[in-house]
Amino acid sequence: MQFIINKMVLNNQTIAHIRKDFPILEEKIYNKPLIYFDNAATTQKPLQVLEKIEYAYKHLNSNIHRGVHYMSIKATEAHEEARDVVARFIKASKREEIIFTRGSTEAINLVAFSFGEAFCKEGDEIVISAMEHHSNIVPWQLLCERKNLKLRIVPINDKGELILDEYRKLLNERTKLVAVAHVSNVLGTINPVKDIISIAHEHDIPVLLDGAQAIPHIAVDIEDIDADFYVFSAHKIYGPTGIGVLYGKEKWLNLMPPYQGGGEMIDKVTFEKTTFNSLPFKFEAGTPDYIGSTALAEALKYVENIGLDAIVHYEHELTVYATEALSTIDGIKFYGTSDRKSAVISFNVGNIHPYDIGMLLDKMGIAVRTGHHCAQPLIDFYEIPGTVRASFAFYNTKEEIDVFIAALKKAIAMLS
Ligand code: PLP
């Protein structure tokens, strides 16, 4: 099947062409071609991004915002243009609402600290869900300990979907914020975020979406879904490590105190008092990662050029193909069987430990992730030691899935 949505046709030829942009896919692992199915942990980087990093260090490296000289102005322009690219990518109308952070984790910690300082008091409640990554659990626990708040958990059903009726019941006048994943990194479930947000907004409760797993797979229209905060990491969308984004509505960010002090976040400093810069700089303390932001912008342009609609359809086809092939394996059990799923498949086979499967697949050149996937409460819910997780990107192919299935069958035969 071919997917021509807006821009590019995704078929065998174009995927083969796209794969040439990713030099790491040529690597051999134990003399076998690398099959990289660990994209939910981090994605590979196209040459365009790698070259942008090199270009930025070679041609525009100079600390930003404070310089009057040519090179500093160039670097500042690149960093600020990157902010515009991010705003365009998630359809945010105000560039001031885009804050660069070190990643999703830092962005959530920023909100947990700063929103918590501004709006939370003893007895208040924060609502998260049973399928959260530790990065969207622990910052709220720290806030709860600091301020004596209560953490409330939205339960999930057997298919790995949030139970919205239970969610509704959790909201009350003490609820200060809802923080949930847009897409689960273990189950692949795409949560009904518009419903989650409109239900919270009926009670005037703001919502933070953890978009770490959504951003490479779903076209996000931040103003349409009406999220109050949205976070993601560049490395999960073909960009570099160490940089990510917090989108926050101006009305909240303006009322929140700075998270860290120093650098461009100040307006005027005296020993008696410091006043703070306006948005977005108030939340970007220290030298920003202007090389990272420039490379992130390049990654987003790369994705835009292929077109997220085409990516969504192609990855969906890969996921369905792999799920059907896996379903023929005796004793397989899937975790996350929602109809609305992203390109993530978690499973176990009989009583075989997921690590054993992962290690044998590795010896055959196939990279999958095994374990609790930084979602221990979810794994505890299923009363299992962990899962094997295969997660796809648009550079993966059905041929790779065929090799994976054959290797998996071999591993099962060895371990049974
Ligand atoms: N949230 C989810 C759902 C994730 O999958 C991850 C990473 O796997 C994170 C948050 C944390 O992202 P990072 O480590 O880039 O901050």
Coordinates of C-alpha atoms and ligand atoms in Angstrom, one line a residue:
M1 CA 0.0 0.0 0.0
Q2 CA 1.2 3.6 -0.6
F3 CA 0.6 6.5 1.6
I4 CA 0.5 9.9 -0.2
I5 CA -0.9 12.3 2.3
N6 CA 0.4 15.8 2.0
K7 CA 3.9 15.6 0.8
M8 CA 5.7 12.3 0.4
V9 CA 4.7 8.9 -0.8
L10 CA 5.8 6.3 1.8
N11 CA 6.5 3.1 0.0
N12 CA 9.4 0.7 -0.3
Q13 CA 11.4 3.0 -2.5
T14 CA 10.9 6.1 -0.5
I15 CA 11.6 4.3 2.8
A16 CA 14.8 2.9 1.2
H17 CA 15.7 6.5 0.3
I18 CA 14.8 7.8 3.8
R19 CA 17.0 5.0 5.4
K20 CA 20.0 6.4 3.7
D21 CA 19.6 9.6 5.8
F22 CA 20.2 7.5 8.9
P23 CA 23.8 6.2 8.8
I24 CA 23.4 4.2 12.0
L25 CA 21.0 1.9 10.3
E26 CA 24.0 0.6 8.3
E27 CA 25.7 -0.7 11.4
K28 CA 26.3 -4.4 11.9
I29 CA 25.6 -6.0 15.3
Y30 CA 27.5 -9.2 15.8
N31 CA 27.8 -9.3 12.1
K32 CA 24.1 -9.0 11.5
P33 CA 22.3 -5.9 10.1
L34 CA 21.0 -3.8 12.9
I35 CA 17.2 -3.9 13.3
Y36 CA 16.4 -1.1 15.5
F37 CA 13.0 -1.5 17.2
D38 CA 13.8 0.6 20.3
N39 CA 12.4 3.9 19.0
A40 CA 10.3 4.6 22.0
A41 CA 13.5 4.9 24.1
T42 CA 15.2 7.1 21.6
T43 CA 15.1 7.6 17.8
Q44 CA 18.0 7.6 15.4
K45 CA 19.2 10.9 13.9
P46 CA 19.2 11.8 10.2
L47 CA 22.3 13.3 8.5
Q48 CA 20.5 16.6 8.3
V49 CA 20.4 16.8 12.1
L50 CA 24.0 15.6 12.5
E51 CA 25.2 18.1 9.9
K52 CA 23.3 20.9 11.5
I53 CA 25.1 20.2 14.8
E54 CA 28.4 20.3 13.1
Y55 CA 27.5 23.4 11.1
A56 CA 26.3 25.2 14.2
Y57 CA 29.6 24.5 16.0
K58 CA 31.6 25.4 13.0
H59 CA 29.8 28.5 11.9
L60 CA 27.6 30.1 14.6
N61 CA 29.0 29.0 17.9
S62 CA 28.8 31.9 20.3
N63 CA 26.8 32.5 23.5
I64 CA 23.4 33.9 22.8
H65 CA 21.2 36.8 23.8
R66 CA 24.0 38.9 25.4
G67 CA 26.4 39.5 22.6
V68 CA 26.5 42.6 20.4
H69 CA 28.9 40.9 18.0
Y70 CA 28.1 39.2 14.7
M71 CA 28.5 35.5 15.8
S72 CA 26.4 36.0 18.9
I73 CA 23.6 37.6 17.0
K74 CA 23.7 34.7 14.5
A75 CA 23.5 32.1 17.2
T76 CA 20.7 34.1 18.9
E77 CA 18.8 34.2 15.7
A78 CA 19.2 30.4 15.2
H79 CA 17.9 29.7 18.7
E80 CA 15.0 32.0 18.4
E81 CA 14.1 30.7 14.9
A82 CA 14.1 27.2 16.5
R83 CA 11.5 28.5 18.9
D84 CA 9.4 29.6 16.0
V85 CA 9.8 26.2 14.3
V86 CA 8.6 24.4 17.5
A87 CA 5.6 26.8 17.8
R88 CA 4.7 26.0 14.2
F89 CA 5.2 22.3 14.7
I90 CA 2.7 22.1 17.6
K91 CA 0.5 24.9 16.2
A92 CA 1.1 27.3 19.1
S93 CA 0.2 30.9 18.2
K94 CA 2.5 32.5 20.8
R95 CA 6.3 31.9 20.6
E96 CA 6.6 33.1 24.2
E97 CA 4.7 29.9 25.3
I98 CA 7.6 27.7 24.1
I99 CA 10.3 27.1 26.7
F100 CA 13.4 25.1 26.0
T101 CA 14.3 22.5 28.7
R102 CA 16.6 19.6 28.9
G103 CA 13.8 17.2 28.0
S104 CA 10.3 16.0 29.0
T105 CA 11.5 15.1 32.5
E106 CA 12.9 18.5 33.2
A107 CA 9.8 20.2 31.7
I108 CA 7.5 18.2 34.1
N109 CA 9.8 18.9 37.0
L110 CA 9.6 22.6 36.1
V111 CA 5.8 22.6 36.2
A112 CA 5.6 20.4 39.3
F113 CA 7.9 22.8 41.2
S114 CA 6.8 26.1 39.8
F115 CA 3.0 25.5 39.4
G116 CA 3.2 23.8 42.8
E117 CA 4.8 26.9 44.4
A118 CA 2.2 29.2 42.9
F119 CA -1.0 27.3 43.2
C120 CA -0.9 24.3 45.6
K121 CA -1.4 24.2 49.4
E122 CA -1.8 21.4 52.0
G123 CA -4.7 19.1 51.3
D124 CA -4.8 19.8 47.5
E125 CA -4.7 17.0 45.0
I126 CA -2.9 16.2 41.8
V127 CA -4.4 13.6 39.4
I128 CA -2.1 11.4 37.3
S129 CA -2.9 8.0 35.7
A130 CA -1.9 4.3 36.2
M131 CA 0.1 4.3 32.9
E132 CA 2.5 7.1 33.6
H133 CA 6.3 7.0 33.0
H134 CA 8.3 7.7 36.2
S135 CA 9.0 11.1 34.8
N136 CA 5.3 11.9 35.2
I137 CA 5.0 10.3 38.6
V138 CA 8.0 11.2 40.7
P139 CA 8.0 15.0 40.2
W140 CA 4.4 15.0 41.5
Q141 CA 5.3 12.8 44.4
L142 CA 8.1 15.3 45.3
L143 CA 5.6 18.1 45.2
C144 CA 3.1 16.1 47.3
E145 CA 5.8 15.5 49.9
R146 CA 6.9 19.1 49.9
K147 CA 3.4 20.6 50.2
N148 CA 1.5 17.8 51.8
L149 CA -0.8 17.1 48.8
K150 CA -2.5 13.9 47.7
L151 CA -1.7 12.1 44.5
R152 CA -4.8 10.5 42.9
I153 CA -4.5 7.8 40.2
V154 CA -6.9 7.3 37.2
P155 CA -7.2 3.5 36.8
I156 CA -7.0 1.6 33.5
N157 CA -9.1 -1.2 32.0
D158 CA -8.0 -4.6 30.6
K159 CA -7.2 -3.1 27.2
G160 CA -4.8 -0.6 28.8
E161 CA -7.2 2.4 28.4
L162 CA -8.0 5.1 31.0
I163 CA -11.4 4.6 32.6
L164 CA -12.9 8.0 32.1
D165 CA -15.9 7.5 34.5
E166 CA -13.4 6.9 37.3
Y167 CA -11.4 9.9 36.1
R168 CA -14.5 12.1 36.4
K169 CA -15.1 10.9 39.9
L170 CA -11.5 11.9 41.0
L171 CA -12.0 15.5 40.1
N172 CA -13.1 17.9 42.9
E173 CA -12.5 21.3 44.3
R174 CA -9.2 20.2 45.8
T175 CA -7.8 19.0 42.4
K176 CA -5.2 21.5 41.3
L177 CA -3.8 19.8 38.2
V178 CA -4.2 16.7 35.9
A179 CA -1.0 15.3 34.4
V180 CA -1.3 12.4 32.0
A181 CA 0.5 10.8 29.1
H182 CA -0.7 11.6 25.6
V183 CA 0.6 8.2 24.5
S184 CA 1.7 5.4 26.9
N185 CA 5.3 4.3 26.4
V186 CA 4.5 0.7 27.4
L187 CA 1.0 0.1 26.1
G188 CA 1.0 2.4 23.1
T189 CA -2.5 3.6 24.1
I190 CA -3.3 7.0 22.6
N191 CA -5.3 8.6 25.3
P192 CA -8.5 10.6 24.5
V193 CA -6.8 13.9 25.5
K194 CA -9.4 16.2 24.2
D195 CA -12.0 14.5 26.4
I196 CA -9.6 14.5 29.4
I197 CA -8.9 18.2 29.0
S198 CA -12.5 19.3 28.4
I199 CA -13.6 17.3 31.5
A200 CA -10.9 18.9 33.6
H201 CA -11.7 22.4 32.2
E202 CA -15.3 22.0 33.2
H203 CA -13.9 22.2 36.8
D204 CA -11.3 24.9 35.8
I205 CA -8.5 22.5 36.4
P206 CA -5.4 22.8 34.1
V207 CA -4.0 19.7 32.3
L208 CA -0.4 18.8 31.6
L209 CA 0.1 16.3 28.8
D210 CA 3.3 14.2 28.7
G211 CA 3.9 14.2 24.9
A212 CA 7.2 12.3 25.0
Q213 CA 5.7 9.3 23.0
A214 CA 3.1 11.3 21.0
I215 CA 5.3 13.9 19.4
P216 CA 7.0 11.6 16.8
H217 CA 3.7 9.8 15.9
I218 CA 0.8 12.2 16.1
A219 CA 0.2 15.7 14.6
V220 CA -0.3 17.8 17.7
D221 CA -2.5 20.9 17.5
I222 CA -2.0 22.4 20.9
E223 CA -4.7 25.0 20.7
D224 CA -7.2 22.6 19.3
I225 CA -6.6 20.1 22.2
D226 CA -6.4 23.0 24.6
A227 CA -3.7 21.6 26.8
D228 CA -2.4 24.0 29.5
F229 CA 1.0 22.4 29.4
Y230 CA 2.6 20.0 26.9
V231 CA 6.1 18.5 27.2
F232 CA 8.3 16.5 24.8
S233 CA 12.0 15.6 24.2
A234 CA 13.9 16.2 21.0
H235 CA 15.7 12.8 21.1
K236 CA 12.4 11.0 20.6
I237 CA 11.7 12.9 17.4
Y238 CA 15.0 12.4 15.6
G239 CA 16.7 15.3 17.3
P240 CA 19.6 15.4 19.8
T241 CA 19.6 14.4 23.4
G242 CA 19.7 17.0 26.2
I243 CA 17.0 19.3 24.8
G244 CA 13.2 19.3 25.0
V245 CA 10.2 21.6 25.2
L246 CA 7.7 22.8 27.6
Y247 CA 4.7 24.5 26.1
G248 CA 2.7 26.4 28.7
K249 CA -0.2 28.7 28.4
E250 CA 0.9 32.3 29.0
K251 CA -1.8 32.8 31.6
W252 CA -0.2 30.1 33.8
L253 CA 3.4 30.7 33.0
N254 CA 3.1 34.4 33.9
L255 CA 1.8 33.5 37.3
M256 CA 4.4 30.8 38.0
P257 CA 7.7 31.7 39.7
P258 CA 11.0 30.9 38.0
Y259 CA 12.3 27.3 38.3
Q260 CA 16.0 28.1 38.3
G261 CA 17.9 31.3 38.8
G262 CA 20.7 32.9 36.8
G263 CA 21.5 33.8 33.2
E264 CA 18.9 35.3 30.9
M265 CA 16.0 34.8 33.3
I266 CA 16.7 38.0 35.1
D267 CA 15.5 41.5 34.4
K268 CA 17.5 43.4 37.1
V269 CA 19.6 42.0 39.9
T270 CA 20.6 43.9 43.1
F271 CA 21.7 42.3 46.3
E272 CA 18.3 43.3 47.8
K273 CA 16.0 42.0 45.1
T274 CA 15.9 40.5 41.6
T275 CA 13.2 41.1 39.1
F276 CA 12.6 38.6 36.3
N277 CA 12.6 38.6 32.5
S278 CA 9.5 38.1 30.5
L279 CA 8.4 34.8 28.9
P280 CA 9.9 32.6 27.6
F281 CA 13.3 33.7 29.1
K282 CA 12.0 33.7 32.7
F283 CA 12.2 29.9 32.5
E284 CA 15.5 29.5 30.6
A285 CA 18.2 30.0 33.2
G286 CA 21.8 29.7 32.3
T287 CA 23.3 29.3 28.8
P288 CA 20.6 27.7 26.7
D289 CA 21.4 24.7 24.5
Y290 CA 21.3 26.8 21.4
I291 CA 23.1 24.1 19.4
G292 CA 20.5 21.6 20.5
S293 CA 17.6 23.9 19.8
T294 CA 19.0 24.5 16.3
A295 CA 19.3 20.7 15.7
L296 CA 15.8 20.1 17.1
A297 CA 14.4 22.6 14.6
E298 CA 16.2 20.7 11.9
A299 CA 14.6 17.4 13.1
L300 CA 11.2 18.9 13.1
K301 CA 11.6 20.3 9.6
Y302 CA 12.7 16.8 8.5
V303 CA 9.5 15.3 9.9
E304 CA 7.4 18.1 8.4
N305 CA 9.0 17.4 5.1
I306 CA 7.9 13.8 5.1
G307 CA 4.6 14.8 6.6
L308 CA 3.2 13.5 9.9
D309 CA 0.0 12.2 8.3
A310 CA 2.0 9.9 6.0
I311 CA 4.1 8.8 9.0
V312 CA 1.1 8.0 11.1
H313 CA -0.4 5.8 8.4
Y314 CA 2.8 4.0 7.5
E315 CA 3.7 3.3 11.2
H316 CA 0.1 2.1 11.8
E317 CA 0.5 -0.3 8.9
L318 CA 3.8 -1.6 10.4
T319 CA 2.2 -2.0 13.8
V320 CA -0.8 -3.9 12.5
Y321 CA 1.5 -6.1 10.4
A322 CA 3.7 -6.9 13.4
T323 CA 0.8 -7.5 15.7
E324 CA -0.8 -9.9 13.3
A325 CA 2.4 -11.8 12.9
L326 CA 3.1 -11.9 16.6
S327 CA -0.5 -13.1 17.3
T328 CA 0.4 -16.4 15.6
I329 CA 2.9 -17.2 18.3
D330 CA 1.7 -19.7 21.0
G331 CA 1.4 -18.3 24.5
I332 CA 1.9 -14.6 23.5
K333 CA 0.2 -12.1 25.6
F334 CA -0.1 -8.4 24.6
Y335 CA -0.1 -5.5 27.0
G336 CA -2.1 -2.6 25.5
T337 CA -4.8 -3.7 23.1
S338 CA -6.7 -0.4 22.7
D339 CA -8.1 0.3 19.2
R340 CA -6.3 3.7 19.4
K341 CA -2.6 2.6 19.5
S342 CA 0.7 4.1 18.6
A343 CA 3.7 2.2 17.1
V344 CA 4.5 0.4 20.3
I345 CA 3.9 -3.4 21.0
S346 CA 4.5 -4.8 24.5
F347 CA 4.3 -8.5 25.0
N348 CA 5.4 -11.6 26.9
V349 CA 5.5 -15.2 25.8
G350 CA 4.4 -17.9 28.3
N351 CA 6.6 -17.8 31.4
I352 CA 9.8 -16.8 29.5
H353 CA 11.4 -13.9 31.2
P354 CA 11.4 -10.8 28.9
Y355 CA 15.2 -10.2 29.5
D356 CA 16.0 -13.6 28.1
I357 CA 14.1 -12.9 24.9
G358 CA 15.7 -9.4 24.7
M359 CA 19.2 -10.9 25.1
L360 CA 18.7 -13.5 22.4
L361 CA 17.2 -11.0 20.0
D362 CA 20.2 -8.8 20.6
K363 CA 22.5 -11.6 19.5
M364 CA 20.6 -11.7 16.3
G365 CA 21.1 -8.0 15.7
I366 CA 17.6 -6.9 16.9
A367 CA 17.3 -4.1 19.4
V368 CA 14.1 -4.2 21.5
R369 CA 13.6 -3.0 25.1
T370 CA 12.8 -5.3 28.0
G371 CA 11.9 -4.6 31.6
H372 CA 9.6 -2.1 33.3
H373 CA 10.2 0.7 30.8
C374 CA 10.3 3.3 33.6
A375 CA 6.7 2.5 34.5
Q376 CA 7.0 0.3 37.5
P377 CA 3.5 0.9 38.9
L378 CA 2.0 -0.1 35.5
I379 CA 4.1 -3.3 35.4
D380 CA 3.1 -4.1 39.0
F381 CA -0.6 -3.7 38.0
Y382 CA -0.1 -6.6 35.5
E383 CA 1.8 -8.5 38.1
I384 CA 4.6 -9.3 35.6
P385 CA 8.4 -8.8 35.8
G386 CA 8.3 -6.6 32.7
T387 CA 7.6 -6.9 29.0
V388 CA 9.4 -7.1 25.7
R389 CA 8.7 -3.9 23.8
A390 CA 9.1 -3.4 20.1
S391 CA 8.6 0.2 19.0
F392 CA 8.7 1.4 15.4
A393 CA 9.7 4.5 13.4
F394 CA 9.1 5.4 9.8
Y395 CA 12.5 4.1 8.8
N396 CA 11.5 0.5 9.8
T397 CA 10.2 -1.9 7.3
K398 CA 8.0 -5.0 7.0
E399 CA 11.1 -7.0 6.0
E400 CA 12.7 -6.1 9.3
I401 CA 9.5 -7.3 11.1
D402 CA 9.7 -10.6 9.2
V403 CA 13.3 -11.0 10.4
F404 CA 12.3 -10.1 14.0
I405 CA 9.4 -12.6 14.0
A406 CA 11.7 -15.4 12.8
A407 CA 14.3 -14.5 15.4
L408 CA 11.7 -14.3 18.1
K409 CA 10.5 -17.8 17.2
K410 CA 14.0 -19.1 17.3
A411 CA 14.6 -17.5 20.8
I412 CA 11.3 -19.0 22.1
A413 CA 12.4 -22.4 20.9
M414 CA 15.7 -22.1 22.7
L415 CA 14.1 -20.9 25.9
S416 CA 11.1 -23.2 26.1
Ligands
PLP1 N1 7.4 10.4 29.4 C1 7.3 9.3 28.7 C2 6.0 8.8 28.3 C3 8.5 8.7 28.2 O1 8.4 7.6 27.4 C4 9.7 9.2 28.5 C5 10.9 8.6 28.1 O2 11.0 7.4 27.7 C6 9.8 10.4 29.3 C7 8.6 10.9 29.8 C8 11.1 11.0 29.7 O3 11.7 11.5 28.7 P1 13.2 12.1 28.8 O4 14.0 11.0 29.5 O5 13.6 12.4 27.4 O6 13.1 13.3 29.7

